[in-house]
Amino acid sequence: MSASITALTPAFGAEIIGVDLTLPLDASTRDLIVDTMNHFAVAVIRGVTVSQDDQVAFAKNFGPLDAINGVLQTDIKRRLSADLVDISNMDEQSNILELDDRRRLFNLGNRLWHTDSSFKRIAAKYSMLHAHAIPPVAGETQVCDLRAAYDDLPKDMKEQIGDLVAVHSIFTSRALLGFDNFSPEEHALLPPICRPLVRVHPGSGRKTLYLASHIGRILDCPVAEGRLLVRDLMEHATQPKFVYTHHWRIGDTLIWDNRCTMHRAMPFDESRFKRDMRRATVMETDVAPVDDQNAVATV
Ligand code: OGA
Ligand code: MN
């Protein structure tokens, strides 16, 4: 069966039908997925659960994978392969994490609107989140359309923000939730990174906002003004008209383009239910941060 797509809205969100993640991907199906992502920015492939190896092999068709898949430095054995990010509320023995477990507190940052890895030197292109276990209710994922949000801005705002540069750090988003007990080693691993606030999305040539809760300040702008501006833009971009809500089924793979979307996890009853999600992350290898030197010590 050849693959086909069903649009969820005219410009944002699609379902890709007829792709089996356990089989080698042929060039035409790969191109269809890339074209779909360039236009719709978020897509779901439904199926059965696949192994870690199959998920990793599928993702590698789209580029090299992110190698920094753990921010927390710990001796605890990983539950998943080093190629995958563990987006679950489970420990290494697949038990539900205690509410005050450091891994859970860190992952709670996913509840804030963000784009993946904007705080790393090489940011993320596609995130591919695969559902192994889901709670019976809630625990959705929301994705917002930052190209449509940009288009919808007043002209004077577009002019005001066109050349601004934002400073991203993982420690900024975690501090928003009061989680700040990171070691010097953890800080040293991920220094702040500068990125444009507005950019051209390489896949479509359309302009887009590039926003995340990782932003702590705007370069050459007083901290308060910069943060207020980012808050206003986040509020604008996450209006319901720009948001797709994904209601999970086991075996779903949700793919989003981090270059032109933000996403967040929705709450669920974490003390009772397991939510086992595994993320393969394709890096954006063709875009460097604005200026590493500038970023240091400017969070
Ligand atoms: C992620 C993420 C949201 C969710 O995988 O990067 O933010 O709903 N996930 O789990
Ligand atoms: Mn994320």
XYZ file of C-alpha atoms and ligand atoms in Angstrom:
310
model
C 0.000 0.000 0.000
C 1.405 3.411 -0.839
C 1.244 6.140 1.758
C -1.257 8.980 1.645
C -2.208 11.911 3.828
C -5.368 13.317 5.384
C -5.188 16.972 6.384
C -6.481 17.833 9.848
C -6.791 21.523 8.895
C -5.824 23.183 5.579
C -2.369 24.225 6.807
C -1.565 22.619 10.171
C -1.633 18.970 11.163
C -2.015 15.835 9.035
C -2.377 12.110 9.406
C -0.042 10.026 7.267
C -1.631 6.714 6.400
C 0.070 3.555 5.194
C 3.530 3.860 6.770
C 4.885 0.890 8.738
C 7.722 1.960 11.037
C 9.095 -1.561 11.191
C 9.823 -1.708 7.443
C 12.603 0.046 5.509
C 11.391 3.413 4.226
C 11.449 3.881 0.448
C 12.494 7.219 -1.053
C 9.042 8.246 -2.260
C 7.427 7.654 1.152
C 10.267 9.512 2.807
C 9.723 12.449 0.433
C 5.992 12.376 1.125
C 6.667 12.620 4.862
C 9.126 15.501 4.405
C 6.698 17.370 2.099
C 3.877 16.789 4.573
C 6.011 18.094 7.428
C 7.066 21.154 5.416
C 3.455 22.071 4.781
C 1.589 20.831 7.864
C 4.387 21.023 10.521
C 2.843 18.251 12.625
C 1.791 14.786 11.552
C 0.656 11.543 13.126
C 1.403 8.046 11.923
C -0.870 5.530 13.627
C 0.068 1.900 14.113
C 1.182 -0.619 16.681
C 4.035 -0.094 19.129
C 7.479 -0.635 17.653
C 10.802 -1.574 19.235
C 13.383 1.009 20.217
C 15.602 -0.171 17.357
C 12.826 0.243 14.791
C 11.947 3.692 16.084
C 15.594 4.770 15.914
C 16.099 3.274 12.432
C 12.969 5.025 11.127
C 14.040 8.404 12.538
C 17.531 8.125 11.043
C 15.981 8.307 7.564
C 15.525 12.020 8.212
C 19.007 12.905 9.465
C 21.396 12.324 12.353
C 19.808 11.984 15.782
C 20.438 14.192 18.779
C 23.229 12.658 20.839
C 22.593 14.652 24.045
C 19.561 12.836 25.363
C 19.998 13.361 29.056
C 20.480 16.683 30.788
C 20.529 15.254 34.302
C 23.836 13.677 35.242
C 23.040 10.557 37.200
C 24.373 7.072 37.813
C 20.922 5.560 37.489
C 20.683 3.196 34.543
C 18.657 4.534 31.608
C 15.346 2.843 30.802
C 15.812 3.471 27.093
C 18.569 3.382 24.483
C 20.919 6.393 24.436
C 19.381 7.334 21.051
C 15.962 7.995 22.584
C 14.655 10.537 25.076
C 12.573 9.031 27.865
C 9.358 11.067 28.025
C 7.695 8.883 30.641
C 6.821 8.971 34.318
C 8.606 5.656 34.842
C 11.867 4.649 36.504
C 14.515 2.219 35.265
C 12.408 -0.712 36.520
C 9.292 0.652 34.816
C 7.678 1.684 38.100
C 5.906 5.011 38.392
C 8.361 7.703 39.518
C 7.864 9.173 42.973
C 6.357 12.657 42.745
C 9.550 14.233 44.106
C 11.940 12.216 41.917
C 14.445 14.497 40.217
C 13.730 12.920 36.814
C 10.033 13.663 37.168
C 10.625 17.232 38.313
C 12.872 17.789 35.316
C 10.328 16.295 32.895
C 7.591 18.521 34.312
C 9.233 21.265 32.243
C 7.564 19.626 29.217
C 4.280 21.060 30.468
C 5.530 24.523 29.478
C 5.263 25.566 25.826
C 8.625 24.904 24.230
C 10.538 23.792 21.191
C 12.963 20.890 21.615
C 16.698 21.475 22.045
C 16.696 25.194 21.191
C 19.055 25.428 24.192
C 21.612 23.120 22.594
C 24.250 24.169 20.106
C 22.515 21.990 17.521
C 18.763 22.360 17.871
C 16.108 19.828 16.930
C 14.483 19.551 13.524
C 11.920 16.766 13.922
C 10.774 15.236 17.168
C 9.152 11.818 16.759
C 7.233 10.843 19.871
C 6.003 7.248 20.009
C 3.349 6.098 22.502
C 3.852 2.781 24.336
C 1.520 3.369 27.255
C -1.008 6.118 27.798
C -3.268 7.105 30.676
C -6.964 6.280 30.190
C -7.828 9.971 30.302
C -5.918 13.237 29.700
C -2.162 13.421 28.963
C -2.654 14.908 25.497
C 0.057 16.772 23.607
C -0.583 20.222 22.182
C 1.311 21.752 19.266
C 1.039 25.361 18.082
C 1.645 26.843 14.648
C 4.358 29.524 14.830
C 4.199 30.390 11.112
C 0.498 31.231 11.296
C 1.140 33.076 14.567
C 3.840 35.151 12.864
C 1.617 35.914 9.850
C -1.114 37.112 12.210
C 1.085 39.687 14.009
C 0.493 43.383 13.359
C 2.960 44.933 10.905
C 4.631 47.147 13.519
C 5.266 44.150 15.781
C 6.848 42.279 12.868
C 9.159 45.266 12.375
C 9.957 45.521 16.087
C 10.989 41.893 16.486
C 12.459 41.160 13.043
C 16.121 41.331 14.078
C 15.922 40.362 17.751
C 17.992 37.549 19.212
C 16.818 35.433 22.157
C 18.978 33.620 24.720
C 17.842 30.027 25.368
C 18.775 27.879 28.352
C 17.254 24.685 29.749
C 17.836 26.097 33.230
C 15.526 29.037 32.475
C 12.474 26.851 31.786
C 13.204 24.600 34.771
C 13.616 27.614 37.060
C 10.105 28.735 36.062
C 8.835 25.658 37.940
C 11.167 26.194 40.895
C 13.496 23.391 39.823
C 16.979 24.791 40.139
C 19.169 22.279 41.964
C 21.450 21.548 39.029
C 25.080 20.675 39.600
C 27.971 22.720 38.166
C 28.614 19.773 35.798
C 25.055 19.914 34.501
C 25.349 23.676 33.988
C 28.665 23.277 32.202
C 27.179 20.789 29.760
C 24.596 23.223 28.413
C 25.649 26.883 28.318
C 23.098 29.460 27.057
C 22.580 29.666 23.296
C 21.511 32.611 21.103
C 18.881 32.189 18.394
C 16.875 34.593 16.232
C 13.351 35.319 17.466
C 12.091 35.355 13.890
C 13.471 33.107 11.196
C 12.675 31.673 7.805
C 11.496 28.083 8.021
C 13.853 26.244 5.642
C 11.246 23.683 4.621
C 8.669 26.157 3.355
C 10.393 29.526 2.964
C 7.751 31.005 5.283
C 8.662 33.307 8.159
C 8.107 31.933 11.631
C 8.481 32.886 15.260
C 11.056 30.821 17.158
C 9.869 30.732 20.750
C 10.254 28.558 23.844
C 10.002 28.749 27.621
C 13.781 28.315 27.518
C 14.174 31.996 26.594
C 15.485 34.029 29.527
C 16.228 37.296 27.802
C 16.530 39.180 24.535
C 19.989 40.420 23.597
C 20.507 44.200 23.863
C 17.210 44.585 25.694
C 16.573 45.102 29.427
C 15.686 41.744 31.012
C 12.164 42.770 32.043
C 11.245 44.230 28.641
C 12.611 41.183 26.873
C 10.696 38.780 29.087
C 7.477 40.755 28.739
C 7.827 40.760 24.974
C 8.396 36.985 24.919
C 5.377 36.447 27.192
C 3.182 38.528 24.903
C 4.379 36.593 21.864
C 3.844 33.238 23.611
C 0.324 34.277 24.584
C -0.393 35.327 21.026
C 1.044 32.133 19.505
C -0.825 29.751 21.792
C -4.330 31.027 21.159
C -6.694 28.117 20.447
C -6.863 29.027 16.748
C -3.168 28.117 16.377
C -3.223 24.940 18.490
C -3.645 21.268 17.538
C -4.390 18.882 20.432
C -3.295 15.294 19.952
C -5.389 12.669 21.729
C -3.090 9.673 21.952
C -3.641 6.079 21.002
C -1.078 3.408 21.781
C 1.207 2.987 18.759
C 0.864 6.590 17.567
C 3.966 8.403 16.402
C 3.524 12.159 16.502
C 6.087 14.123 14.509
C 6.505 17.876 14.885
C 8.844 20.308 13.180
C 10.587 22.191 15.984
C 11.655 24.932 13.578
C 8.130 26.318 13.288
C 6.085 24.965 16.214
C 5.991 24.837 19.996
C 4.451 22.000 21.981
C 3.593 21.020 25.528
C 2.422 18.006 27.496
C -0.980 18.177 29.192
C -1.468 16.937 32.772
C -2.787 13.526 33.804
C -2.962 11.544 37.052
C 0.727 10.704 37.336
C 0.464 8.936 40.671
C -1.911 6.278 39.238
C -1.151 5.831 35.558
C 1.889 5.097 33.442
C 2.559 7.214 30.379
C 5.371 5.711 28.349
C 6.494 7.938 25.481
C 9.785 7.622 23.644
C 11.229 10.401 21.558
C 13.646 10.167 18.650
C 14.999 13.598 17.765
C 16.427 14.500 14.364
C 18.946 17.336 14.613
C 18.865 20.552 12.653
C 22.404 20.169 11.364
C 22.331 23.007 8.818
C 21.744 25.965 11.192
C 24.240 27.262 13.749
C 23.335 29.452 16.728
C 23.702 33.190 16.162
C 26.836 33.769 18.198
C 28.002 31.488 20.963
C 30.330 34.062 22.449
C 27.517 36.484 23.013
C 25.388 33.944 24.785
C 27.748 33.104 27.582
C 26.736 34.668 30.886
C 23.740 36.484 29.431
C 20.838 34.315 30.594
C 8.708 15.976 24.088
C 7.591 16.618 24.807
C 5.242 16.342 25.303
C 4.370 15.251 25.812
O 8.621 14.767 23.824
O 9.656 16.677 23.722
O 7.679 17.759 25.147
O 3.145 15.360 25.664
N 6.504 15.857 24.954
O 4.909 14.293 26.364
Mn 9.474 18.667 24.089
